Tab-separated table of C-alpha atoms and ligand atoms in Angstrom:
chain	number	residue	atom	x	y	z
A	1	MET	CA	167.722	-146.297	-16.002
A	2	SER	CA	171.210	-146.857	-17.405
A	3	GLU	CA	173.176	-149.926	-16.405
A	4	ALA	CA	175.787	-147.827	-14.645
A	5	CYS	CA	173.160	-146.071	-12.477
A	6	ASP	CA	174.497	-145.130	-9.045
A	7	GLN	CA	171.233	-143.494	-7.932
A	8	SER	CA	172.709	-139.986	-7.961
A	9	CYS	CA	170.008	-138.443	-10.106
A	10	SER	CA	171.244	-134.912	-9.517
A	11	SER	CA	174.481	-135.563	-11.374
A	12	CYS	CA	172.771	-137.439	-14.227
A	13	SER	CA	170.874	-135.840	-17.059
A	14	GLU	CA	168.955	-138.948	-18.169
A	15	GLU	CA	165.169	-138.518	-18.004
A	16	CYS	CA	164.414	-142.096	-16.911
A	17	SER	CA	161.319	-143.355	-15.102
A	18	ASP	CA	163.290	-144.001	-11.892
A	19	ARG	CA	164.467	-140.422	-11.689
A	20	LYS	CA	164.112	-139.026	-8.185
A	21	ASP	CA	163.198	-135.475	-7.361
A	22	LYS	CA	165.802	-133.363	-5.522
A	23	ASN	CA	163.520	-133.298	-2.476
A	24	ASP	CA	163.510	-137.123	-2.258
A	25	PHE	CA	167.054	-137.007	-0.857
A	26	LEU	CA	166.547	-134.220	1.674
A	27	GLU	CA	167.153	-135.088	5.311
A	28	SER	CA	165.011	-133.571	8.063
A	29	PRO	CA	166.819	-131.501	10.666
A	30	HIS	CA	166.701	-132.473	14.348
A	31	GLU	CA	163.188	-131.959	15.700
A	32	LEU	CA	164.468	-129.246	18.040
A	33	SER	CA	166.042	-127.263	15.158
A	34	ARG	CA	164.301	-124.513	13.200
A	35	ILE	CA	166.697	-123.249	10.550
A	36	LYS	CA	165.435	-120.523	8.223
A	37	LYS	CA	168.227	-119.965	5.682
A	38	VAL	CA	171.046	-122.302	4.710
A	39	ILE	CA	173.932	-120.898	2.701
A	40	GLY	CA	176.776	-123.037	1.367
A	41	VAL	CA	180.254	-121.571	0.862
A	42	VAL	CA	182.210	-123.407	-1.838
A	43	SER	CA	185.627	-123.204	-3.472
A	44	GLY	CA	187.560	-125.070	-6.152
A	45	LYS	CA	190.408	-126.145	-3.867
A	46	GLY	CA	191.619	-125.688	-0.303
A	47	GLY	CA	193.453	-122.664	0.987
A	48	VAL	CA	191.656	-119.915	-0.947
A	49	GLY	CA	189.843	-118.552	2.117
A	50	LYS	CA	186.529	-120.427	2.036
A	51	SER	CA	186.563	-120.936	5.821
A	52	LEU	CA	187.537	-117.319	6.335
A	53	VAL	CA	184.618	-116.089	4.206
A	54	THR	CA	182.255	-118.496	6.029
A	55	SER	CA	183.455	-117.190	9.404
A	56	LEU	CA	183.276	-113.523	8.397
A	57	MET	CA	179.767	-113.916	6.948
A	58	ALA	CA	178.584	-115.549	10.174
A	59	VAL	CA	180.215	-112.786	12.229
A	60	THR	CA	178.638	-110.073	10.039
A	61	MET	CA	175.108	-111.528	10.211
A	62	SER	CA	175.427	-112.190	13.940
A	63	ARG	CA	176.460	-108.538	14.508
A	64	ARG	CA	173.278	-107.537	12.682
A	65	GLY	CA	171.225	-109.350	15.296
A	66	PHE	CA	170.504	-112.641	13.508
A	67	ASN	CA	170.798	-116.045	15.190
A	68	THR	CA	173.689	-117.445	13.235
A	69	ALA	CA	175.330	-120.850	12.942
A	70	ILE	CA	178.231	-122.507	11.125
A	71	LEU	CA	178.109	-126.145	10.061
A	72	ASP	CA	181.706	-127.078	9.271
A	73	ALA	CA	181.336	-129.639	6.488
A	74	ASP	CA	185.038	-129.435	5.597
A	75	ILE	CA	185.636	-132.675	7.496
A	76	THR	CA	189.195	-133.299	6.337
A	77	GLY	CA	190.340	-129.690	6.816
A	78	PRO	CA	188.212	-128.249	9.618
A	79	SER	CA	189.440	-124.753	10.484
A	80	ILE	CA	186.336	-123.069	11.910
A	81	PRO	CA	186.799	-123.942	15.638
A	82	LYS	CA	190.367	-122.613	15.528
A	83	ALA	CA	189.318	-119.300	13.954
A	84	PHE	CA	186.776	-118.842	16.770
A	85	GLY	CA	189.136	-120.110	19.499
A	86	ILE	CA	186.834	-123.004	20.452
A	87	LYS	CA	188.610	-125.881	22.143
A	88	GLU	CA	185.908	-127.501	24.302
A	89	LYS	CA	184.346	-130.697	23.011
A	90	ALA	CA	180.660	-130.745	22.005
A	91	ARG	CA	178.135	-131.704	24.683
A	92	THR	CA	175.741	-134.580	24.039
A	93	SER	CA	172.559	-135.782	25.687
A	94	GLU	CA	170.077	-138.524	24.898
A	95	LEU	CA	168.331	-135.983	22.643
A	96	GLY	CA	171.330	-135.310	20.423
A	97	VAL	CA	174.510	-133.258	20.133
A	98	TYR	CA	174.718	-129.571	21.081
A	99	PRO	CA	176.747	-127.116	19.010
A	100	ASN	CA	179.399	-125.064	20.805
A	101	THR	CA	178.654	-121.385	21.090
A	102	SER	CA	181.317	-118.802	20.269
A	103	LYS	CA	182.166	-115.720	22.364
A	104	THR	CA	179.592	-113.628	20.526
A	105	GLY	CA	176.887	-116.300	20.294
A	106	ILE	CA	177.488	-118.075	16.967
A	107	ASP	CA	176.579	-121.795	17.137
A	108	ILE	CA	179.242	-124.045	15.641
A	109	MET	CA	179.521	-127.751	14.859
A	110	SER	CA	182.705	-129.244	13.451
A	111	ILE	CA	184.362	-132.668	13.463
A	112	ASN	CA	187.112	-131.124	15.614
A	113	LEU	CA	184.586	-130.674	18.424
A	114	LEU	CA	183.977	-134.424	18.428
A	115	LEU	CA	187.488	-135.804	17.930
A	116	GLU	CA	189.475	-136.720	21.002
A	117	ASN	CA	192.447	-134.816	19.701
A	118	GLU	CA	191.994	-131.998	17.180
A	119	THR	CA	195.228	-132.894	15.406
A	120	ASP	CA	193.935	-136.418	14.657
A	121	PRO	CA	193.651	-136.762	10.888
A	122	VAL	CA	190.303	-137.782	9.462
A	123	ILE	CA	191.132	-140.560	7.024
A	124	TRP	CA	187.639	-141.624	6.096
A	125	ARG	CA	186.263	-142.375	2.680
A	126	GLY	CA	183.733	-140.139	0.937
A	127	PRO	CA	180.500	-141.895	1.981
A	128	ILE	CA	181.443	-141.796	5.671
A	129	ILE	CA	182.375	-138.141	5.425
A	130	GLY	CA	179.074	-137.453	3.659
A	131	ASN	CA	177.175	-139.261	6.416
A	132	THR	CA	178.968	-137.295	9.121
A	133	VAL	CA	177.886	-134.038	7.491
A	134	LYS	CA	174.305	-135.338	7.273
A	135	GLN	CA	174.436	-136.114	10.992
A	136	PHE	CA	175.571	-132.548	11.698
A	137	TRP	CA	172.186	-131.625	10.231
A	138	THR	CA	169.987	-134.424	11.618
A	139	ASP	CA	171.498	-135.062	15.065
A	140	VAL	CA	172.648	-131.616	16.165
A	141	ILE	CA	170.231	-129.570	18.253
A	142	TRP	CA	170.636	-126.211	16.551
A	143	GLY	CA	167.550	-124.517	18.036
A	144	ASP	CA	166.294	-121.368	16.274
A	145	ILE	CA	168.677	-120.242	13.554
A	146	ASP	CA	168.124	-117.397	11.063
A	147	TYR	CA	171.251	-118.034	8.976
A	148	MET	CA	173.308	-121.192	8.827
A	149	PHE	CA	176.546	-121.013	6.825
A	150	ILE	CA	178.038	-124.291	5.647
A	151	ASP	CA	181.798	-124.408	5.141
A	152	MET	CA	181.716	-126.926	2.297
A	153	PRO	CA	184.410	-129.448	1.486
A	154	PRO	CA	186.512	-127.979	-1.357
A	155	GLY	CA	185.826	-128.980	-4.956
A	156	THR	CA	182.822	-130.476	-6.674
A	157	GLY	CA	183.316	-134.143	-5.777
A	158	ASP	CA	180.991	-136.646	-4.172
A	159	VAL	CA	181.082	-135.135	-0.672
A	160	PRO	CA	179.893	-131.655	-1.693
A	161	LEU	CA	177.292	-133.349	-3.900
A	162	THR	CA	175.986	-135.427	-0.980
A	163	VAL	CA	175.766	-132.303	1.146
A	164	PHE	CA	173.841	-130.416	-1.531
A	165	GLN	CA	171.502	-133.368	-2.011
A	166	SER	CA	170.802	-133.957	1.660
A	167	LEU	CA	170.590	-130.441	3.079
A	168	PRO	CA	168.107	-127.790	1.915
A	169	VAL	CA	170.716	-125.254	0.757
A	170	ASP	CA	169.055	-121.958	-0.259
A	171	GLY	CA	172.028	-120.491	-2.078
A	172	ILE	CA	175.780	-120.731	-2.542
A	173	ILE	CA	178.659	-118.301	-2.312
A	174	ILE	CA	181.661	-119.199	-4.487
A	175	VAL	CA	185.093	-118.181	-3.156
A	176	THR	CA	188.000	-117.868	-5.590
A	177	SER	CA	191.446	-116.329	-5.532
A	178	PRO	CA	193.348	-114.786	-8.455
A	179	GLN	CA	196.029	-117.483	-8.493
A	180	GLU	CA	193.513	-120.163	-9.375
A	181	LEU	CA	192.170	-121.238	-12.742
A	182	VAL	CA	189.178	-119.056	-11.933
A	183	SER	CA	187.282	-119.674	-15.118
A	184	MET	CA	187.302	-123.445	-14.719
A	185	ILE	CA	186.448	-123.317	-11.036
A	186	VAL	CA	183.550	-120.936	-11.507
A	187	ALA	CA	182.272	-123.005	-14.448
A	188	LYS	CA	182.286	-126.173	-12.332
A	189	ALA	CA	180.668	-124.546	-9.306
A	190	VAL	CA	177.973	-122.836	-11.391
A	191	LYS	CA	177.235	-126.096	-13.206
A	192	MET	CA	176.982	-127.994	-9.938
A	193	ALA	CA	174.601	-125.342	-8.552
A	194	GLU	CA	172.482	-125.563	-11.706
A	195	MET	CA	172.255	-129.348	-11.489
A	196	MET	CA	171.216	-129.099	-7.857
A	197	LYS	CA	168.817	-126.232	-8.684
A	198	ILE	CA	170.441	-124.005	-6.068
A	199	PRO	CA	170.895	-120.288	-6.854
A	200	VAL	CA	174.397	-118.795	-6.850
A	201	ILE	CA	174.297	-115.788	-4.506
A	202	GLY	CA	177.599	-114.444	-5.794
A	203	LEU	CA	181.309	-114.710	-6.204
A	204	VAL	CA	183.842	-113.530	-3.615
A	205	GLU	CA	187.383	-112.961	-4.828
A	206	ASN	CA	189.694	-113.407	-1.863
A	207	MET	CA	193.335	-112.287	-1.778
A	208	SER	CA	192.367	-109.947	-4.577
A	209	PHE	CA	195.011	-107.322	-3.805
A	210	PHE	CA	197.304	-106.060	-1.044
A	211	LYS	CA	197.148	-102.500	0.151
A	212	CYS	CA	200.598	-101.291	1.192
A	213	PRO	CA	200.374	-99.827	4.717
A	214	ASP	CA	203.281	-97.426	3.907
A	215	CYS	CA	202.420	-95.980	0.503
A	216	GLY	CA	198.663	-96.828	0.442
A	217	LYS	CA	198.963	-98.272	-3.076
A	218	SER	CA	197.123	-101.484	-4.018
A	219	HIS	CA	199.210	-104.280	-5.515
A	220	SER	CA	197.856	-107.303	-7.382
A	221	ILE	CA	200.172	-109.834	-5.776
A	222	PHE	CA	198.839	-112.787	-7.775
A	223	GLY	CA	198.504	-110.905	-11.039
A	224	ASP	CA	195.569	-109.006	-12.461
A	225	SER	CA	192.145	-110.279	-11.617
A	226	HIS	CA	189.813	-111.492	-14.359
A	227	VAL	CA	187.022	-112.368	-12.003
A	228	GLU	CA	184.565	-109.804	-13.391
A	229	GLU	CA	184.833	-111.127	-16.958
A	230	VAL	CA	184.476	-114.699	-15.745
A	231	ALA	CA	181.493	-113.803	-13.572
A	232	ALA	CA	179.777	-112.041	-16.476
A	233	GLN	CA	180.426	-115.050	-18.691
A	234	TYR	CA	178.533	-117.316	-16.268
A	235	GLY	CA	175.863	-114.801	-15.308
A	236	VAL	CA	176.879	-114.404	-11.653
A	237	ASP	CA	177.761	-111.307	-9.625
A	238	VAL	CA	181.073	-110.483	-7.966
A	239	VAL	CA	179.787	-109.561	-4.522
A	240	ALA	CA	183.124	-108.819	-2.811
A	241	LYS	CA	186.839	-108.476	-3.409
A	242	MET	CA	188.813	-109.053	-0.238
A	243	PRO	CA	192.426	-107.963	0.152
A	244	ILE	CA	195.273	-109.987	1.610
A	245	ASP	CA	195.291	-108.654	5.136
A	246	PRO	CA	197.830	-109.984	7.678
A	247	LYS	CA	195.370	-108.920	10.434
A	248	LEU	CA	192.919	-111.531	9.143
A	249	ALA	CA	195.467	-114.349	9.164
A	250	ALA	CA	196.578	-113.339	12.682
A	251	ALA	CA	192.961	-113.183	13.938
A	252	CYS	CA	192.303	-116.710	12.568
A	253	ASP	CA	195.475	-118.031	14.196
A	254	LYS	CA	194.637	-116.499	17.578
A	255	GLY	CA	190.997	-117.614	17.510
A	256	LEU	CA	189.806	-114.010	17.463
A	257	ILE	CA	188.020	-113.777	14.112
A	258	GLU	CA	184.942	-112.357	15.870
A	259	LEU	CA	186.867	-109.337	17.075
A	260	THR	CA	188.137	-108.060	13.706
A	261	ASP	CA	186.674	-104.816	12.379
A	262	ILE	CA	186.419	-106.157	8.834
A	263	ASN	CA	183.609	-104.929	6.613
A	264	TRP	CA	184.563	-106.437	3.253
A	265	LEU	CA	181.468	-108.589	3.157
A	266	ASP	CA	178.930	-105.903	4.082
A	267	ASN	CA	177.454	-105.724	0.565
A	268	LEU	CA	176.887	-109.439	0.540
A	269	ALA	CA	175.265	-109.242	3.978
A	270	ASN	CA	173.014	-106.394	2.742
A	271	GLN	CA	171.989	-108.541	-0.200
A	272	LEU	CA	170.993	-111.434	2.092
A	273	GLU	CA	169.014	-109.085	4.319
A	274	ASP	CA	167.251	-107.453	1.356
A	275	GLU	CA	166.226	-110.841	-0.026
A	276	GLU	CA	164.847	-111.760	3.376
A	277	GLN	CA	162.850	-108.515	3.549
A	278	GLU	CA	161.409	-109.151	0.094
A	279	ILE	CA	160.267	-112.623	1.070
A	280	LYS	CA	158.752	-111.312	4.267
A	281	GLY	CA	157.125	-108.282	2.647
A	282	GLU	CA	155.725	-109.984	-0.428
A	283	GLN	CA	154.648	-113.347	0.684
A	284	LYS	CA	153.104	-113.243	4.159
A	285	MET	CA	149.520	-114.430	3.825
A	286	LYS	CA	146.517	-115.807	5.645
A	287	ILE	CA	144.615	-118.592	3.927
A	288	ALA	CA	141.190	-119.578	5.278
A	289	VAL	CA	139.762	-122.984	4.371
A	290	ALA	CA	136.047	-123.591	5.042
A	291	SER	CA	136.246	-126.987	6.745
A	292	ASP	CA	134.313	-129.844	8.284
A	293	ASN	CA	136.386	-132.059	10.493
A	294	GLY	CA	139.671	-130.997	8.836
A	295	ASN	CA	138.324	-131.482	5.271
A	296	VAL	CA	137.305	-128.812	2.770
A	297	THR	CA	133.554	-128.381	3.046
A	298	GLY	CA	131.135	-128.377	0.126
A	299	HIS	CA	129.098	-125.532	1.591
A	300	PHE	CA	130.994	-122.443	2.650
A	301	GLY	CA	128.390	-120.769	4.869
A	302	HIS	CA	127.492	-123.977	6.618
A	303	CYS	CA	131.027	-125.128	7.504
A	304	GLU	CA	131.933	-126.215	11.002
A	305	SER	CA	135.069	-124.041	11.196
A	306	PHE	CA	137.619	-122.079	9.214
A	307	MET	CA	141.108	-123.532	9.235
A	308	ILE	CA	143.360	-120.471	9.158
A	309	PHE	CA	146.883	-120.966	7.771
A	310	ASP	CA	149.454	-118.201	8.278
A	311	THR	CA	152.088	-118.508	5.581
A	312	GLU	CA	155.501	-117.050	4.769
A	313	GLY	CA	156.746	-117.685	1.258
A	314	LYS	CA	155.703	-121.255	0.564
A	315	LYS	CA	155.738	-122.295	4.204
A	316	ILE	CA	152.798	-122.634	6.593
A	317	VAL	CA	154.038	-121.073	9.831
A	318	LYS	CA	150.861	-121.262	11.944
A	319	THR	CA	147.578	-123.187	11.815
A	320	GLU	CA	144.450	-122.555	13.866
A	321	ALA	CA	140.804	-123.505	13.691
A	322	VAL	CA	138.242	-120.705	14.133
A	323	ALA	CA	134.670	-121.853	14.720
A	324	ASN	CA	132.092	-120.622	12.204
A	325	PRO	CA	130.311	-117.787	14.045
A	326	GLY	CA	127.108	-118.375	12.030
A	327	HIS	CA	125.918	-117.906	8.481
A	328	LYS	CA	123.910	-114.706	8.321
A	329	PRO	CA	123.895	-113.512	4.690
A	330	GLY	CA	126.945	-111.391	3.840
A	331	PHE	CA	128.388	-111.683	7.337
A	332	LEU	CA	131.158	-114.250	6.861
A	333	PRO	CA	133.144	-112.428	4.118
A	334	ASN	CA	133.367	-109.378	6.406
A	335	PHE	CA	134.276	-111.552	9.378
A	336	LEU	CA	137.156	-113.183	7.437
A	337	ASN	CA	138.252	-109.851	5.976
A	338	ASP	CA	138.506	-108.418	9.513
A	339	MET	CA	140.789	-111.347	10.410
A	340	GLY	CA	143.156	-110.311	7.602
A	341	VAL	CA	142.417	-113.304	5.352
A	342	ASN	CA	143.799	-112.995	1.785
A	343	VAL	CA	142.537	-116.246	0.258
A	344	ILE	CA	139.410	-118.308	0.927
A	345	ILE	CA	139.217	-121.945	-0.157
A	346	SER	CA	135.952	-123.901	-0.221
A	347	GLY	CA	134.114	-126.669	-2.036
A	348	GLY	CA	131.108	-124.570	-2.985
A	349	MET	CA	130.073	-120.975	-2.323
A	350	GLY	CA	127.094	-118.785	-3.172
A	351	GLY	CA	127.573	-116.094	-5.816
A	352	GLY	CA	126.741	-113.322	-3.335
A	353	ALA	CA	129.583	-114.310	-1.033
A	354	VAL	CA	131.984	-114.603	-3.987
A	355	ASP	CA	131.080	-111.024	-4.999
A	356	ILE	CA	131.725	-109.630	-1.513
A	357	PHE	CA	135.094	-111.417	-1.302
A	358	ASN	CA	136.023	-110.083	-4.735
A	359	GLU	CA	135.075	-106.530	-3.730
A	360	LYS	CA	137.397	-106.846	-0.751
A	361	GLY	CA	140.256	-108.147	-2.884
A	362	ILE	CA	140.152	-111.600	-1.257
A	363	GLU	CA	140.938	-114.407	-3.682
A	364	VAL	CA	138.273	-117.130	-3.843
A	365	VAL	CA	139.229	-120.687	-4.774
A	366	ILE	CA	136.206	-122.983	-5.079
A	367	GLY	CA	135.462	-126.481	-6.275
A	368	VAL	CA	138.144	-127.848	-3.936
A	369	SER	CA	138.033	-131.151	-2.021
A	370	GLY	CA	140.441	-133.089	0.226
A	371	THR	CA	141.986	-132.061	3.533
A	372	ALA	CA	142.213	-128.398	4.490
A	373	ALA	CA	145.981	-128.639	5.068
A	374	ASP	CA	146.595	-130.262	1.656
A	375	SER	CA	144.517	-127.624	-0.104
A	376	ALA	CA	146.513	-124.807	1.557
A	377	ALA	CA	149.810	-126.498	0.620
A	378	LEU	CA	148.642	-127.013	-2.983
A	379	TYR	CA	147.600	-123.361	-3.145
A	380	LEU	CA	151.077	-122.278	-2.002
A	381	ASP	CA	152.613	-124.496	-4.685
A	382	GLY	CA	150.408	-122.834	-7.309
A	383	LYS	CA	148.685	-126.160	-7.972
A	384	LEU	CA	145.184	-125.426	-6.679
A	385	GLU	CA	142.752	-124.443	-9.410
A	386	SER	CA	139.425	-122.803	-8.845
A	387	THR	CA	136.873	-124.713	-10.908
A	388	GLY	CA	134.445	-121.861	-10.301
A	389	SER	CA	131.742	-124.181	-9.036
A	390	ILE	CA	129.554	-121.601	-7.396
A	391	CYS	CA	126.815	-123.312	-5.449
A	392	GLN	CA	123.705	-122.930	-7.562
A	393	GLU	CA	121.709	-125.667	-5.944
A	394	HIS	CA	118.805	-123.986	-4.277
A	395	GLU	CA	118.839	-126.295	-1.321
A	396	HIS	CA	122.167	-124.699	-0.308
A	397	HIS	CA	121.203	-121.176	-1.256
A	398	ASP	CA	121.441	-119.441	2.086
A	399	GLU	CA	123.855	-121.970	3.557
A	400	CYS	CA	126.513	-121.116	1.022
A	401	GLY	CA	126.432	-117.410	1.770
A	402	GLU	CA	124.049	-116.636	-1.120
A	403	HIS	CA	121.327	-114.145	-0.376
B	501	LIG	P1	190.062	-122.679	2.882
B	501	LIG	O1	188.898	-122.767	3.781
B	501	LIG	O2	189.695	-122.253	1.503
B	501	LIG	O3	190.922	-123.911	2.892
B	501	LIG	P2	191.073	-120.754	4.802
B	501	LIG	O4	189.960	-119.836	4.963
B	501	LIG	O5	191.309	-121.773	5.869
B	501	LIG	O6	191.005	-121.508	3.391
B	501	LIG	O7	192.378	-119.887	4.575
B	501	LIG	C1	193.667	-120.472	4.459
B	501	LIG	C2	194.668	-119.615	5.213
B	501	LIG	O8	194.835	-118.372	4.549
B	501	LIG	C3	194.246	-119.312	6.629
B	501	LIG	O9	195.365	-119.327	7.469
B	501	LIG	C4	193.700	-117.903	6.555
B	501	LIG	O10	193.850	-117.188	7.744
B	501	LIG	C5	194.552	-117.296	5.434
B	501	LIG	N1	193.821	-116.290	4.662
B	501	LIG	C6	192.743	-116.496	3.915
B	501	LIG	N2	192.338	-115.364	3.336
B	501	LIG	C7	193.187	-114.390	3.762
B	501	LIG	C8	193.297	-112.981	3.505
B	501	LIG	N3	192.427	-112.358	2.716
B	501	LIG	N4	194.290	-112.322	4.121
B	501	LIG	C9	195.155	-112.964	4.910
B	501	LIG	N5	195.125	-114.268	5.165
B	501	LIG	C10	194.158	-114.989	4.607
């Protein structure tokens, strides 16, 4: 550890023994919140349309039928409530704080919903701002959310870093405009994402052009865009180019952003949906662990019950115990196959049972010990190895499914 260590391992490249893993800093959401995807929207400076892109993405995903939320982490320049026309203060109970819900059902939390007067300036220092954002995650009762968009504080300073460290952000969208030093801003944002090990979903160039309503010609008001070259240089995609559109500014001012018929971000929304489909399609599984009293059993056929873990990606979404219906030779592999099991984990297992599982395309992991839940989690992390210890002891012959 260097003498100047400030414990922010994510922004330090030193491989010291005190180095903390990214997950060590993560905060848990409120116990009544189940948030599936968290997407951060970042920019190099204020005023480039980060809040607008956040709002439009939330509106687009909500129109597609997803439960959508916005966490306004831009504490010193909160503009989300105004764009959605929300003036009421947030409701609280002894359980926590409730987000306000917009006209079309988007859940929103912003410092403006907590301040007495929305024109009060927030003149707090970085750590307090960072803590407030953390509380928007830990103390707000979000309920079931498919997509949460975070309107990040502009720049790559300590507040955005705290947010990235404390919240499980799945990906970031970088918003730029042609009048900025795009190359430098993209470089900084991409580097920050790399350090935090968060994928960059793509780049949105806002205020890219203006389409003249009279002649229909597009004009590059802020000069020609170089965003494509810059994106290619840093290996990211330009996912949208949004025009300057007075309708958008007017909708934000009137609190009617939900009612615009804007489709500039449809490609980006498609991309998010496709990724979701892939995760769902590829990685839904059922893992069965032959167990005694919650622990992996040594003798498959003789176990007390099968702990069945339904998983999505690397997450266990459901757990149930199914009693062992009995250990007639060859019966259990068929029984588990009929339940839709893809993986069986056990301490020991007879060779006959292993063969039947293999014929059915069910993966067998044997030689495992510890708790059933830990073994399923290790399997999902790719850390569970099958030692291949097929039960050859004759005393367990039939009990292990051998026949
Ligand atoms: P940021 O979050 O980056 O500070 P905002 O999204 O609040 O920026 O946008 C700043 C202002 O510019 C807002 O008044 C917004 O309505 C306006 N604006 C942003 N993008 C556009 C656009 N493409 N067309 C018209 N007005 C825009």
